[in-house]
Structure formats: C-alpha cells, structure tokens
PDB file of C-alpha atoms and ligand atoms in Angstrom:
ATOM      1  CA  UNK A  84     109.285 107.391 106.835  1.00  0.00           C
ATOM      2  CA  UNK A  85     108.292 105.287 103.877  1.00  0.00           C
ATOM      3  CA  UNK A  86     105.174 106.454 102.098  1.00  0.00           C
ATOM      4  CA  UNK A  87     103.055 103.527 100.895  1.00  0.00           C
ATOM      5  CA  UNK A  88     101.129 104.200  97.686  1.00  0.00           C
ATOM      6  CA  UNK A  89      98.572 101.709  96.390  1.00  0.00           C
ATOM      7  CA  UNK A  90      97.681 101.847  92.705  1.00  0.00           C
ATOM      8  CA  UNK A  91      94.165 100.458  92.541  1.00  0.00           C
ATOM      9  CA  UNK A  92      90.946 100.418  90.499  1.00  0.00           C
ATOM     10  CA  UNK A  93      87.503  98.898  90.480  1.00  0.00           C
ATOM     11  CA  UNK A  94      87.465  97.444  87.017  1.00  0.00           C
ATOM     12  CA  UNK A  95      90.357  95.365  85.675  1.00  0.00           C
ATOM     13  CA  UNK A  96      92.571  96.243  82.752  1.00  0.00           C
ATOM     14  CA  UNK A  97      92.386 100.020  83.200  1.00  0.00           C
ATOM     15  CA  UNK A  98      96.139 100.647  83.490  1.00  0.00           C
ATOM     16  CA  UNK A  99      97.209  99.954  87.090  1.00  0.00           C
ATOM     17  CA  UNK A 100     100.370  98.015  86.268  1.00  0.00           C
ATOM     18  CA  UNK A 101     101.327 100.501  83.545  1.00  0.00           C
ATOM     19  CA  UNK A 102     100.853 103.257  86.131  1.00  0.00           C
ATOM     20  CA  UNK A 103     102.717 101.481  88.947  1.00  0.00           C
ATOM     21  CA  UNK A 104     105.749 100.934  86.705  1.00  0.00           C
ATOM     22  CA  UNK A 105     105.813 104.530  85.491  1.00  0.00           C
ATOM     23  CA  UNK A 106     105.284 106.077  88.927  1.00  0.00           C
ATOM     24  CA  UNK A 107     108.044 103.884  90.372  1.00  0.00           C
ATOM     25  CA  UNK A 108     110.505 104.843  87.606  1.00  0.00           C
ATOM     26  CA  UNK A 109     109.516 108.507  87.768  1.00  0.00           C
ATOM     27  CA  UNK A 110     110.028 108.693  91.533  1.00  0.00           C
ATOM     28  CA  UNK A 111     113.336 106.825  91.211  1.00  0.00           C
ATOM     29  CA  UNK A 112     114.463 109.244  88.496  1.00  0.00           C
ATOM     30  CA  UNK A 113     113.964 112.016  91.062  1.00  0.00           C
ATOM     31  CA  UNK A 114     116.399 110.290  93.399  1.00  0.00           C
ATOM     32  CA  UNK A 115     113.896 108.632  95.726  1.00  0.00           C
ATOM     33  CA  UNK A 116     114.524 105.086  96.956  1.00  0.00           C
ATOM     34  CA  UNK A 117     111.667 103.025  95.583  1.00  0.00           C
ATOM     35  CA  UNK A 118     110.266  99.515  95.892  1.00  0.00           C
ATOM     36  CA  UNK A 119     107.439  98.457  93.605  1.00  0.00           C
ATOM     37  CA  UNK A 120     105.499  95.335  94.567  1.00  0.00           C
ATOM     38  CA  UNK A 121     103.234  93.182  92.390  1.00  0.00           C
ATOM     39  CA  UNK A 122     100.256  92.028  94.498  1.00  0.00           C
ATOM     40  CA  UNK A 123      98.634  90.227  91.562  1.00  0.00           C
ATOM     41  CA  UNK A 124      99.393  86.669  92.714  1.00  0.00           C
ATOM     42  CA  UNK A 125      98.993  84.199  89.879  1.00  0.00           C
ATOM     43  CA  UNK A 126      99.276  86.807  87.141  1.00  0.00           C
ATOM     44  CA  UNK A 127     102.825  88.132  87.022  1.00  0.00           C
ATOM     45  CA  UNK A 128     102.826  91.256  84.952  1.00  0.00           C
ATOM     46  CA  UNK A 129     104.756  94.050  86.603  1.00  0.00           C
ATOM     47  CA  UNK A 130     108.117  92.332  86.014  1.00  0.00           C
ATOM     48  CA  UNK A 131     107.360  92.184  82.277  1.00  0.00           C
ATOM     49  CA  UNK A 132     106.494  95.866  82.082  1.00  0.00           C
ATOM     50  CA  UNK A 133     109.594  96.704  84.143  1.00  0.00           C
ATOM     51  CA  UNK A 134     111.703  94.506  81.858  1.00  0.00           C
ATOM     52  CA  UNK A 135     113.124  92.253  84.593  1.00  0.00           C
ATOM     53  CA  UNK A 136     111.093  89.058  84.061  1.00  0.00           C
ATOM     54  CA  UNK A 137     114.137  86.918  83.293  1.00  0.00           C
ATOM     55  CA  UNK A 138     115.741  87.808  86.590  1.00  0.00           C
ATOM     56  CA  UNK A 139     112.895  86.687  88.856  1.00  0.00           C
ATOM     57  CA  UNK A 140     114.128  83.862  91.100  1.00  0.00           C
ATOM     58  CA  UNK A 141     112.195  84.466  94.318  1.00  0.00           C
ATOM     59  CA  UNK A 142     108.971  86.448  94.578  1.00  0.00           C
ATOM     60  CA  UNK A 143     106.742  88.281  97.052  1.00  0.00           C
ATOM     61  CA  UNK A 144     104.964  85.078  98.158  1.00  0.00           C
ATOM     62  CA  UNK A 145     108.308  83.371  98.887  1.00  0.00           C
ATOM     63  CA  UNK A 146     109.203  86.282 101.180  1.00  0.00           C
ATOM     64  CA  UNK A 147     105.800  86.426 102.875  1.00  0.00           C
ATOM     65  CA  UNK A 148     105.977  82.687 103.526  1.00  0.00           C
ATOM     66  CA  UNK A 149     109.554  82.870 104.812  1.00  0.00           C
ATOM     67  CA  UNK A 150     111.105  80.839 101.970  1.00  0.00           C
ATOM     68  CA  UNK A 151     113.412  83.655 100.899  1.00  0.00           C
ATOM     69  CA  UNK A 152     114.677  86.874 102.415  1.00  0.00           C
ATOM     70  CA  UNK A 153     113.583  90.212 101.072  1.00  0.00           C
ATOM     71  CA  UNK A 154     117.161  90.842  99.886  1.00  0.00           C
ATOM     72  CA  UNK A 155     117.109  87.619  97.855  1.00  0.00           C
ATOM     73  CA  UNK A 156     113.794  88.449  96.223  1.00  0.00           C
ATOM     74  CA  UNK A 157     114.239  92.141  95.415  1.00  0.00           C
ATOM     75  CA  UNK A 158     115.319  92.725  91.841  1.00  0.00           C
ATOM     76  CA  UNK A 159     117.456  95.790  91.326  1.00  0.00           C
ATOM     77  CA  UNK A 160     116.450  97.817  88.287  1.00  0.00           C
ATOM     78  CA  UNK A 161     119.009  98.032  85.459  1.00  0.00           C
ATOM     79  CA  UNK A 162     118.384 101.753  84.946  1.00  0.00           C
ATOM     80  CA  UNK A 163     118.157 103.126  88.478  1.00  0.00           C
ATOM     81  CA  UNK A 164     120.276 101.956  91.431  1.00  0.00           C
ATOM     82  CA  UNK A 165     117.600 103.137  93.851  1.00  0.00           C
ATOM     83  CA  UNK A 166     114.705 101.154  92.336  1.00  0.00           C
ATOM     84  CA  UNK A 167     113.738  97.582  93.259  1.00  0.00           C
ATOM     85  CA  UNK A 168     111.001  95.271  92.009  1.00  0.00           C
ATOM     86  CA  UNK A 169     109.296  92.547  94.030  1.00  0.00           C
ATOM     87  CA  UNK A 170     107.564  90.231  91.572  1.00  0.00           C
ATOM     88  CA  UNK A 171     104.368  88.270  92.084  1.00  0.00           C
ATOM     89  CA  UNK A 172     104.310  84.526  92.040  1.00  0.00           C
ATOM     90  CA  UNK A 173     102.893  82.866  88.965  1.00  0.00           C
ATOM     91  CA  UNK A 174     101.873  79.539  90.374  1.00  0.00           C
ATOM     92  CA  UNK A 175     100.687  79.931  93.950  1.00  0.00           C
ATOM     93  CA  UNK A 176      97.125  80.098  95.087  1.00  0.00           C
ATOM     94  CA  UNK A 177      95.563  83.510  95.584  1.00  0.00           C
ATOM     95  CA  UNK A 178      95.446  83.069  99.363  1.00  0.00           C
ATOM     96  CA  UNK A 179      99.211  82.793  99.685  1.00  0.00           C
ATOM     97  CA  UNK A 180      99.510  86.375 100.984  1.00  0.00           C
ATOM     98  CA  UNK A 181      98.625  87.107 104.588  1.00  0.00           C
ATOM     99  CA  UNK A 182      98.114  90.428 106.292  1.00  0.00           C
ATOM    100  CA  UNK A 183     100.852  89.699 108.861  1.00  0.00           C
ATOM    101  CA  UNK A 184     103.259  88.672 106.104  1.00  0.00           C
ATOM    102  CA  UNK A 185     102.577  91.765 104.022  1.00  0.00           C
ATOM    103  CA  UNK A 186     102.958  93.976 107.068  1.00  0.00           C
ATOM    104  CA  UNK A 187     106.317  92.393 107.886  1.00  0.00           C
ATOM    105  CA  UNK A 188     107.631  93.001 104.342  1.00  0.00           C
ATOM    106  CA  UNK A 189     106.434  96.617 104.289  1.00  0.00           C
ATOM    107  CA  UNK A 190     107.999  97.271 107.690  1.00  0.00           C
ATOM    108  CA  UNK A 191     111.311  95.781 106.598  1.00  0.00           C
ATOM    109  CA  UNK A 192     111.307  98.050 103.522  1.00  0.00           C
ATOM    110  CA  UNK A 193     110.527 101.082 105.654  1.00  0.00           C
ATOM    111  CA  UNK A 194     113.365 100.169 108.041  1.00  0.00           C
ATOM    112  CA  UNK A 195     115.676  99.833 105.032  1.00  0.00           C
ATOM    113  CA  UNK A 196     115.121 103.505 104.208  1.00  0.00           C
ATOM    114  CA  UNK A 197     112.800 103.243 101.225  1.00  0.00           C
ATOM    115  CA  UNK A 198     111.082 106.572 100.514  1.00  0.00           C
ATOM    116  CA  UNK A 199     108.109 105.181  98.615  1.00  0.00           C
ATOM    117  CA  UNK A 200     106.637 101.699  98.333  1.00  0.00           C
ATOM    118  CA  UNK A 201     104.349 101.389  95.301  1.00  0.00           C
ATOM    119  CA  UNK A 202     101.814  98.544  95.559  1.00  0.00           C
ATOM    120  CA  UNK A 203     100.376  97.359  92.228  1.00  0.00           C
ATOM    121  CA  UNK A 204      96.943  96.005  93.113  1.00  0.00           C
ATOM    122  CA  UNK A 205      95.104  93.218  91.322  1.00  0.00           C
ATOM    123  CA  UNK A 206      91.663  94.074  89.962  1.00  0.00           C
ATOM    124  CA  UNK A 207      88.466  93.519  91.881  1.00  0.00           C
ATOM    125  CA  UNK A 208      87.696  93.564  95.569  1.00  0.00           C
ATOM    126  CA  UNK A 209      89.142  90.230  96.591  1.00  0.00           C
ATOM    127  CA  UNK A 210      91.841  89.483  99.126  1.00  0.00           C
ATOM    128  CA  UNK A 211      94.802  90.592  96.997  1.00  0.00           C
ATOM    129  CA  UNK A 212      93.279  93.998  96.318  1.00  0.00           C
ATOM    130  CA  UNK A 213      92.359  94.353  99.978  1.00  0.00           C
ATOM    131  CA  UNK A 214      95.914  93.499 101.105  1.00  0.00           C
ATOM    132  CA  UNK A 215      97.426  95.883  98.541  1.00  0.00           C
ATOM    133  CA  UNK A 216      95.408  98.786  99.943  1.00  0.00           C
ATOM    134  CA  UNK A 217      95.287  97.906 103.636  1.00  0.00           C
ATOM    135  CA  UNK A 218      98.561  99.563 104.704  1.00  0.00           C
ATOM    136  CA  UNK A 219      98.458 102.447 102.202  1.00  0.00           C
ATOM    137  CA  UNK A 220      99.077 106.076 103.098  1.00  0.00           C
ATOM    138  CA  UNK A 221      98.035 107.251  99.627  1.00  0.00           C
ATOM    139  CA  UNK A 222      95.941 105.718  96.885  1.00  0.00           C
ATOM    140  CA  UNK A 223      96.074 106.351  93.164  1.00  0.00           C
ATOM    141  CA  UNK A 224      92.681 105.284  91.839  1.00  0.00           C
ATOM    142  CA  UNK A 225      93.093 104.515  88.145  1.00  0.00           C
ATOM    143  CA  UNK A 226      89.988 105.227  86.098  1.00  0.00           C
ATOM    144  CA  UNK A 227      89.181 105.176  82.388  1.00  0.00           C
ATOM    145  CA  UNK A 228      86.744 107.912  81.372  1.00  0.00           C
ATOM    146  CA  UNK A 229      83.802 105.583  80.863  1.00  0.00           C
ATOM    147  CA  UNK A 230      80.745 104.810  82.953  1.00  0.00           C
ATOM    148  CA  UNK A 231      81.610 101.204  83.937  1.00  0.00           C
ATOM    149  CA  UNK A 232      85.100 102.106  85.131  1.00  0.00           C
ATOM    150  CA  UNK A 233      83.841 105.075  87.150  1.00  0.00           C
ATOM    151  CA  UNK A 234      81.033 103.068  88.744  1.00  0.00           C
ATOM    152  CA  UNK A 235      83.397 100.302  89.872  1.00  0.00           C
ATOM    153  CA  UNK A 236      85.854 102.877  91.243  1.00  0.00           C
ATOM    154  CA  UNK A 237      83.203 104.095  93.628  1.00  0.00           C
ATOM    155  CA  UNK A 238      83.284 100.729  95.424  1.00  0.00           C
ATOM    156  CA  UNK A 239      87.058 100.848  95.771  1.00  0.00           C
ATOM    157  CA  UNK A 240      86.898 104.366  97.184  1.00  0.00           C
ATOM    158  CA  UNK A 241      84.362 103.086  99.709  1.00  0.00           C
ATOM    159  CA  UNK A 242      86.807 100.370 100.777  1.00  0.00           C
ATOM    160  CA  UNK A 243      89.717 102.826 100.992  1.00  0.00           C
ATOM    161  CA  UNK A 244      87.595 104.928 103.319  1.00  0.00           C
ATOM    162  CA  UNK A 245      86.587 102.040 105.570  1.00  0.00           C
ATOM    163  CA  UNK A 246      88.768  98.923 105.308  1.00  0.00           C
ATOM    164  CA  UNK A 247      92.300 100.265 105.601  1.00  0.00           C
ATOM    165  CA  UNK A 248      94.626 100.642 108.557  1.00  0.00           C
ATOM    166  CA  UNK A 249      94.361 104.411 108.258  1.00  0.00           C
ATOM    167  CA  UNK A 250      90.568 104.349 108.093  1.00  0.00           C
ATOM    168  CA  UNK A 251      90.504 102.194 111.228  1.00  0.00           C
ATOM    169  CA  UNK A 252      92.739 104.737 112.970  1.00  0.00           C
ATOM    170  CA  UNK A 253      90.473 107.604 111.900  1.00  0.00           C
ATOM    171  CA  UNK A 254      92.977 109.237 109.514  1.00  0.00           C
ATOM    172  CA  UNK A 255      91.861 108.636 105.942  1.00  0.00           C
ATOM    173  CA  UNK A 256      94.045 107.405 103.101  1.00  0.00           C
ATOM    174  CA  UNK A 257      94.952 110.305 100.814  1.00  0.00           C
ATOM    175  CA  UNK A 258      93.252 109.271  97.577  1.00  0.00           C
ATOM    176  CA  UNK A 259      93.871 110.716  94.135  1.00  0.00           C
ATOM    177  CA  UNK A 260      92.274 110.150  90.777  1.00  0.00           C
ATOM    178  CA  UNK A 261      94.396 109.169  87.788  1.00  0.00           C
ATOM    179  CA  UNK A 262      92.514 109.202  84.508  1.00  0.00           C
ATOM    180  CA  UNK A 263      94.101 107.045  81.838  1.00  0.00           C
ATOM    181  CA  UNK A 264      93.394 106.357  78.177  1.00  0.00           C
ATOM    182  CA  UNK A 265      91.941 109.849  77.937  1.00  0.00           C
ATOM    183  CA  UNK A 266      90.959 110.919  74.457  1.00  0.00           C
ATOM    184  CA  UNK A 267      89.940 114.588  74.184  1.00  0.00           C
ATOM    185  CA  UNK A 268      88.282 114.059  70.786  1.00  0.00           C
ATOM    186  CA  UNK A 269      85.967 111.417  72.233  1.00  0.00           C
ATOM    187  CA  UNK A 270      85.223 113.595  75.236  1.00  0.00           C
ATOM    188  CA  UNK A 271      84.225 116.399  72.872  1.00  0.00           C
ATOM    189  CA  UNK A 272      81.765 114.134  71.037  1.00  0.00           C
ATOM    190  CA  UNK A 273      80.298 112.903  74.322  1.00  0.00           C
ATOM    191  CA  UNK A 274      81.513 109.305  73.931  1.00  0.00           C
ATOM    192  CA  UNK A 275      83.780 109.675  76.956  1.00  0.00           C
ATOM    193  CA  UNK A 276      83.330 111.375  80.309  1.00  0.00           C
ATOM    194  CA  UNK A 277      85.263 114.571  80.930  1.00  0.00           C
ATOM    195  CA  UNK A 278      87.704 115.127  83.814  1.00  0.00           C
ATOM    196  CA  UNK A 279      85.093 117.308  85.528  1.00  0.00           C
ATOM    197  CA  UNK A 280      82.403 114.615  85.177  1.00  0.00           C
ATOM    198  CA  UNK A 281      84.595 111.926  86.730  1.00  0.00           C
ATOM    199  CA  UNK A 282      85.789 114.194  89.560  1.00  0.00           C
ATOM    200  CA  UNK A 283      82.227 115.102  90.362  1.00  0.00           C
ATOM    201  CA  UNK A 284      80.998 111.503  90.509  1.00  0.00           C
ATOM    202  CA  UNK A 285      83.948 110.211  92.548  1.00  0.00           C
ATOM    203  CA  UNK A 286      84.652 113.271  94.683  1.00  0.00           C
ATOM    204  CA  UNK A 287      88.422 112.990  94.217  1.00  0.00           C
ATOM    205  CA  UNK A 288      90.989 115.414  92.858  1.00  0.00           C
ATOM    206  CA  UNK A 289      92.929 114.485  89.744  1.00  0.00           C
ATOM    207  CA  UNK A 290      96.656 113.801  90.114  1.00  0.00           C
ATOM    208  CA  UNK A 291      97.135 113.072  86.435  1.00  0.00           C
ATOM    209  CA  UNK A 292      95.489 112.589  83.058  1.00  0.00           C
ATOM    210  CA  UNK A 293      97.248 110.154  80.746  1.00  0.00           C
ATOM    211  CA  UNK A 294      96.243 110.297  77.096  1.00  0.00           C
ATOM    212  CA  UNK A 295      95.342 107.199  75.101  1.00  0.00           C
ATOM    213  CA  UNK A 296      98.574 106.380  73.296  1.00  0.00           C
ATOM    214  CA  UNK A 297     100.136 103.605  71.258  1.00  0.00           C
ATOM    215  CA  UNK A 298     103.424 104.439  73.016  1.00  0.00           C
ATOM    216  CA  UNK A 299     102.153 102.569  76.095  1.00  0.00           C
ATOM    217  CA  UNK A 300     101.988  99.198  74.358  1.00  0.00           C
ATOM    218  CA  UNK A 301     105.331  99.800  72.640  1.00  0.00           C
ATOM    219  CA  UNK A 302     106.867 100.602  76.006  1.00  0.00           C
ATOM    220  CA  UNK A 303     105.425  97.449  77.618  1.00  0.00           C
ATOM    221  CA  UNK A 304     106.709  95.293  74.784  1.00  0.00           C
ATOM    222  CA  UNK A 305     110.203  96.671  75.348  1.00  0.00           C
ATOM    223  CA  UNK A 306     110.082  96.414  79.132  1.00  0.00           C
ATOM    224  CA  UNK A 307     110.730 100.168  79.357  1.00  0.00           C
ATOM    225  CA  UNK A 308     107.975 101.950  81.306  1.00  0.00           C
ATOM    226  CA  UNK A 309     106.446 104.695  79.158  1.00  0.00           C
ATOM    227  CA  UNK A 310     107.570 107.457  81.538  1.00  0.00           C
ATOM    228  CA  UNK A 311     111.120 106.831  80.270  1.00  0.00           C
ATOM    229  CA  UNK A 312     110.014 107.787  76.741  1.00  0.00           C
ATOM    230  CA  UNK A 313     110.510 111.532  76.886  1.00  0.00           C
ATOM    231  CA  UNK A 314     109.023 112.043  73.427  1.00  0.00           C
ATOM    232  CA  UNK A 315     105.746 110.434  74.392  1.00  0.00           C
ATOM    233  CA  UNK A 316     102.809 112.511  75.624  1.00  0.00           C
ATOM    234  CA  UNK A 317     101.748 109.621  77.863  1.00  0.00           C
ATOM    235  CA  UNK A 318     105.274 109.561  79.334  1.00  0.00           C
ATOM    236  CA  UNK A 319     105.251 113.317  79.922  1.00  0.00           C
ATOM    237  CA  UNK A 320     101.804 113.132  81.519  1.00  0.00           C
ATOM    238  CA  UNK A 321     103.061 110.437  83.901  1.00  0.00           C
ATOM    239  CA  UNK A 322     106.036 112.635  84.795  1.00  0.00           C
ATOM    240  CA  UNK A 323     103.618 115.461  85.638  1.00  0.00           C
ATOM    241  CA  UNK A 324     101.693 113.068  87.897  1.00  0.00           C
ATOM    242  CA  UNK A 325     104.926 112.103  89.704  1.00  0.00           C
ATOM    243  CA  UNK A 326     105.759 115.789  90.187  1.00  0.00           C
ATOM    244  CA  UNK A 327     102.327 116.371  91.725  1.00  0.00           C
ATOM    245  CA  UNK A 328     102.726 113.371  94.039  1.00  0.00           C
ATOM    246  CA  UNK A 329     105.872 114.926  95.494  1.00  0.00           C
ATOM    247  CA  UNK A 330     104.092 118.240  95.907  1.00  0.00           C
ATOM    248  CA  UNK A 331     104.855 120.251  92.769  1.00  0.00           C
ATOM    249  CA  UNK A 332     102.164 122.248  91.049  1.00  0.00           C
ATOM    250  CA  UNK A 333     101.851 121.454  87.350  1.00  0.00           C
ATOM    251  CA  UNK A 334      99.161 122.437  84.861  1.00  0.00           C
ATOM    252  CA  UNK A 335      97.343 119.571  83.127  1.00  0.00           C
ATOM    253  CA  UNK A 336      98.554 118.898  79.583  1.00  0.00           C
ATOM    254  CA  UNK A 337      97.162 116.920  76.655  1.00  0.00           C
ATOM    255  CA  UNK A 338      93.600 117.216  77.908  1.00  0.00           C
ATOM    256  CA  UNK A 339      92.282 119.602  75.251  1.00  0.00           C
ATOM    257  CA  UNK A 340      91.545 118.824  71.654  1.00  0.00           C
ATOM    258  CA  UNK A 341      94.326 120.417  69.611  1.00  0.00           C
ATOM    259  CA  UNK A 342      92.562 123.022  67.518  1.00  0.00           C
ATOM    260  CA  UNK A 343      94.014 123.168  64.068  1.00  0.00           C
ATOM    261  CA  UNK A 344      95.348 126.609  63.182  1.00  0.00           C
ATOM    262  CA  UNK A 345      94.758 128.381  59.880  1.00  0.00           C
ATOM    263  CA  UNK A 346      98.051 127.276  58.331  1.00  0.00           C
ATOM    264  CA  UNK A 347      97.803 123.646  59.341  1.00  0.00           C
ATOM    265  CA  UNK A 348      94.262 123.557  57.941  1.00  0.00           C
ATOM    266  CA  UNK A 349      95.531 125.108  54.729  1.00  0.00           C
ATOM    267  CA  UNK A 350      98.472 122.726  54.403  1.00  0.00           C
ATOM    268  CA  UNK A 351      96.784 119.697  55.971  1.00  0.00           C
ATOM    269  CA  UNK A 352      99.335 119.490  58.842  1.00  0.00           C
TER     270      UNK A 352
HETATM  271  N1  LIG B 680      97.343 105.455  78.229  1.00  0.00           N
HETATM  272  C1  LIG B 680      97.170 104.293  77.589  1.00  0.00           C
HETATM  273  N2  LIG B 680      97.000 104.296  76.232  1.00  0.00           N
HETATM  274  C2  LIG B 680      96.830 103.135  75.558  1.00  0.00           C
HETATM  275  N3  LIG B 680      96.805 101.930  76.136  1.00  0.00           N
HETATM  276  C3  LIG B 680      96.955 101.856  77.467  1.00  0.00           C
HETATM  277  C4  LIG B 680      97.146 103.026  78.267  1.00  0.00           C
HETATM  278  N4  LIG B 680      97.285 102.637  79.562  1.00  0.00           N
HETATM  279  C5  LIG B 680      97.184 101.286  79.572  1.00  0.00           C
HETATM  280  N5  LIG B 680      96.987 100.803  78.323  1.00  0.00           N
HETATM  281  C6  LIG B 680      96.829  99.386  77.919  1.00  0.00           C
HETATM  282  O1  LIG B 680      95.768  98.829  78.655  1.00  0.00           O
HETATM  283  C7  LIG B 680      96.028  97.459  78.933  1.00  0.00           C
HETATM  284  C8  LIG B 680      95.885  97.186  80.421  1.00  0.00           C
HETATM  285  O2  LIG B 680      96.910  97.863  81.119  1.00  0.00           O
HETATM  286  P1  LIG B 680      97.471  97.334  82.513  1.00  0.00           P
HETATM  287  O3  LIG B 680      97.946  95.942  82.405  1.00  0.00           O
HETATM  288  O4  LIG B 680      98.397  98.350  83.039  1.00  0.00           O
HETATM  289  O5  LIG B 680      96.102  97.346  83.347  1.00  0.00           O
HETATM  290  P2  LIG B 680      95.803  96.752  84.776  1.00  0.00           P
HETATM  291  O6  LIG B 680      94.798  97.665  85.400  1.00  0.00           O
HETATM  292  O7  LIG B 680      97.065  96.535  85.525  1.00  0.00           O
HETATM  293  O8  LIG B 680      95.147  95.348  84.430  1.00  0.00           O
HETATM  294  P3  LIG B 680      94.763  94.176  85.490  1.00  0.00           P
HETATM  295  O9  LIG B 680      93.509  94.617  86.165  1.00  0.00           O
HETATM  296  O10 LIG B 680      94.564  92.965  84.631  1.00  0.00           O
HETATM  297  O11 LIG B 680      95.920  94.057  86.428  1.00  0.00           O
HETATM  298  C9  LIG B 680      97.428  97.161  78.420  1.00  0.00           C
HETATM  299  O12 LIG B 680      97.326  96.546  77.168  1.00  0.00           O
HETATM  300  C10 LIG B 680      98.047  98.539  78.282  1.00  0.00           C
HETATM  301  O13 LIG B 680      99.025  98.582  77.265  1.00  0.00           O
HETATM  302 MG1  LIG B 681      97.810  94.797  86.507  1.00  0.00          MG
END
C-alpha cells in the first residue's frame, strides 16, 4: 500500500518544498520506493531543489490531462534508483488539475508499488492546496515558529480534518507538525515561539524541528536536498524526521541553545 504524505502549510514560503525534497530523498535513502509530486502549478520549484530541472519534458498537468503517460513524465533521480520526481507545469492555468486526474495518477503510482508518495503543496487554501491534501494518509504541516505562520496553520489543520477523503470516511489524516527555521537563541529571548507553544496552539505532535541554517540555501542552489549534506544540522534534523515517519524513536536535536562551557568561554571558542 502506498502511503500518501502531503507537505502543507498555511502561510507561503515556510519551507514546504525544501521539506518535500528532503523527506523524499531521506525515505529513498532508506530503500523505499518514492515519488515526489509538485502540486504548485505555475511555479515550478521542486525540480530545481531536486536538481532535475533540465530534464523536465512532460509534467504533472500533462499526465492529468492525458497528454503524456506517467512513465514519460516521471524523472528518475540521479542519486537514487528508487526515487522519481513529477514536476509541475510552469505555464498552465491553476485550474489544470482535476480531482479525478489526480486520483488516477496516485492510483497508478500505488499500483506500481511505490511505498510513499510525497505531495508538495502550494501555499494558501486554493484548489492546488486542496487537491494536494485531498487523498493524503498523512500530513506534514510545516510551520515557522512565529505567530502569523502558526495562525495560518490552524486553518489548514481545519481543512485536513474536514475536507479530505479520509475525513469524509471518518478516519482522520494523521497530521504531524514540522517546525522549520527554528532558532533556539531567538526562542530564548522570546522573539520566537517555542516547540511547546506551537504544539499547544495547534494540538499536533512534532515530527521534526529543523534549525535555521544557511546550508539550506546552499543545498537548493546546488540542487542537492539538504538531507544529503551529512555535516549539516538541518540535514541531520531532516533525517531524524524521516526516521520518525517510518516509526523510529529519536530524541530531538539542535533545539537547545548551546551553552558555552568554561574552556570555550575562556578561549572564545
Ligand atoms: N531551515 C531553514 N533555514 C534557512 N532557510 C530555510 C530553511 N528552510 C527553508 N528555508 C528557505 O526559505 C525559503 C522558502 O523555502 P521553500 O521554497 O521550501 O518554501 P515553500 O513553503 O515551499 O514556499 P511556497 O509557499 O512559495 O511554495 C527558501 O529560500 C529556503 O531556502
Ligand atoms: Mg514550495
């Protein structure tokens, strides 16, 4: 059975595409067969972060509209044989996706033996975001630790609980919180909300906390999702999140302010 995971958020620009790319690579690295789909019609982005933008010939809209087969449109990742990207179209109108078309593509992927299908949602609560979440079994709600991001996430959680296939069938989508751009120093000074604050407001459990890190932009520029950078704290935090998604128990890392010890204070380390 394919598990469909939507990566969604209320506010835009919080890190959904960054997260989708890293989760997809992380799951693939663990041997799972993965498809990652860009639902952001008109704003191709996932293919850039995955580093396959020059190989896009057909896209998700072409498949939904029957202009190409899924096999023609799926781009095989250069790093993992078991990872495929379905890019968004850059030019089509936002209404090009239909629920029937999306359902057909997801079913074909499930029949092809994919273990996980990661759906990168566009921002907002318009049709694309609705279609990205409608068939989901699990949701990763990406939130930045600030009031506006948390407030807008509440609306998305409301939709996950009411406007999805699972909600209609009376079995809720399994939703998790993923906090990104977390900066423990700014939490300490009260400029940012803490993990506990966000969990309390949204009523979700945290699947991962990704620190604010310049490695993320570097990774995007190279087309190498940050999870592949083993030196990077953001990459390691994403790997922890992947482990938790497949059921492992991992303590949270990089969430506390590193207290300087006596020697590092003395030597300015
Ligand atoms: N942990 C992080 N540390 C630093 N920068 C980050 C982090 N996560 C994401 N970013 C940056 O935030 C910006 C937005 O990220 P991304 O494109 O993944 O967001 P998005 O939610 O997909 O946006 P949209 O709503 O437009 O689709 C990018 O410039 C990305 O490099
Ligand atoms: Mg995006």
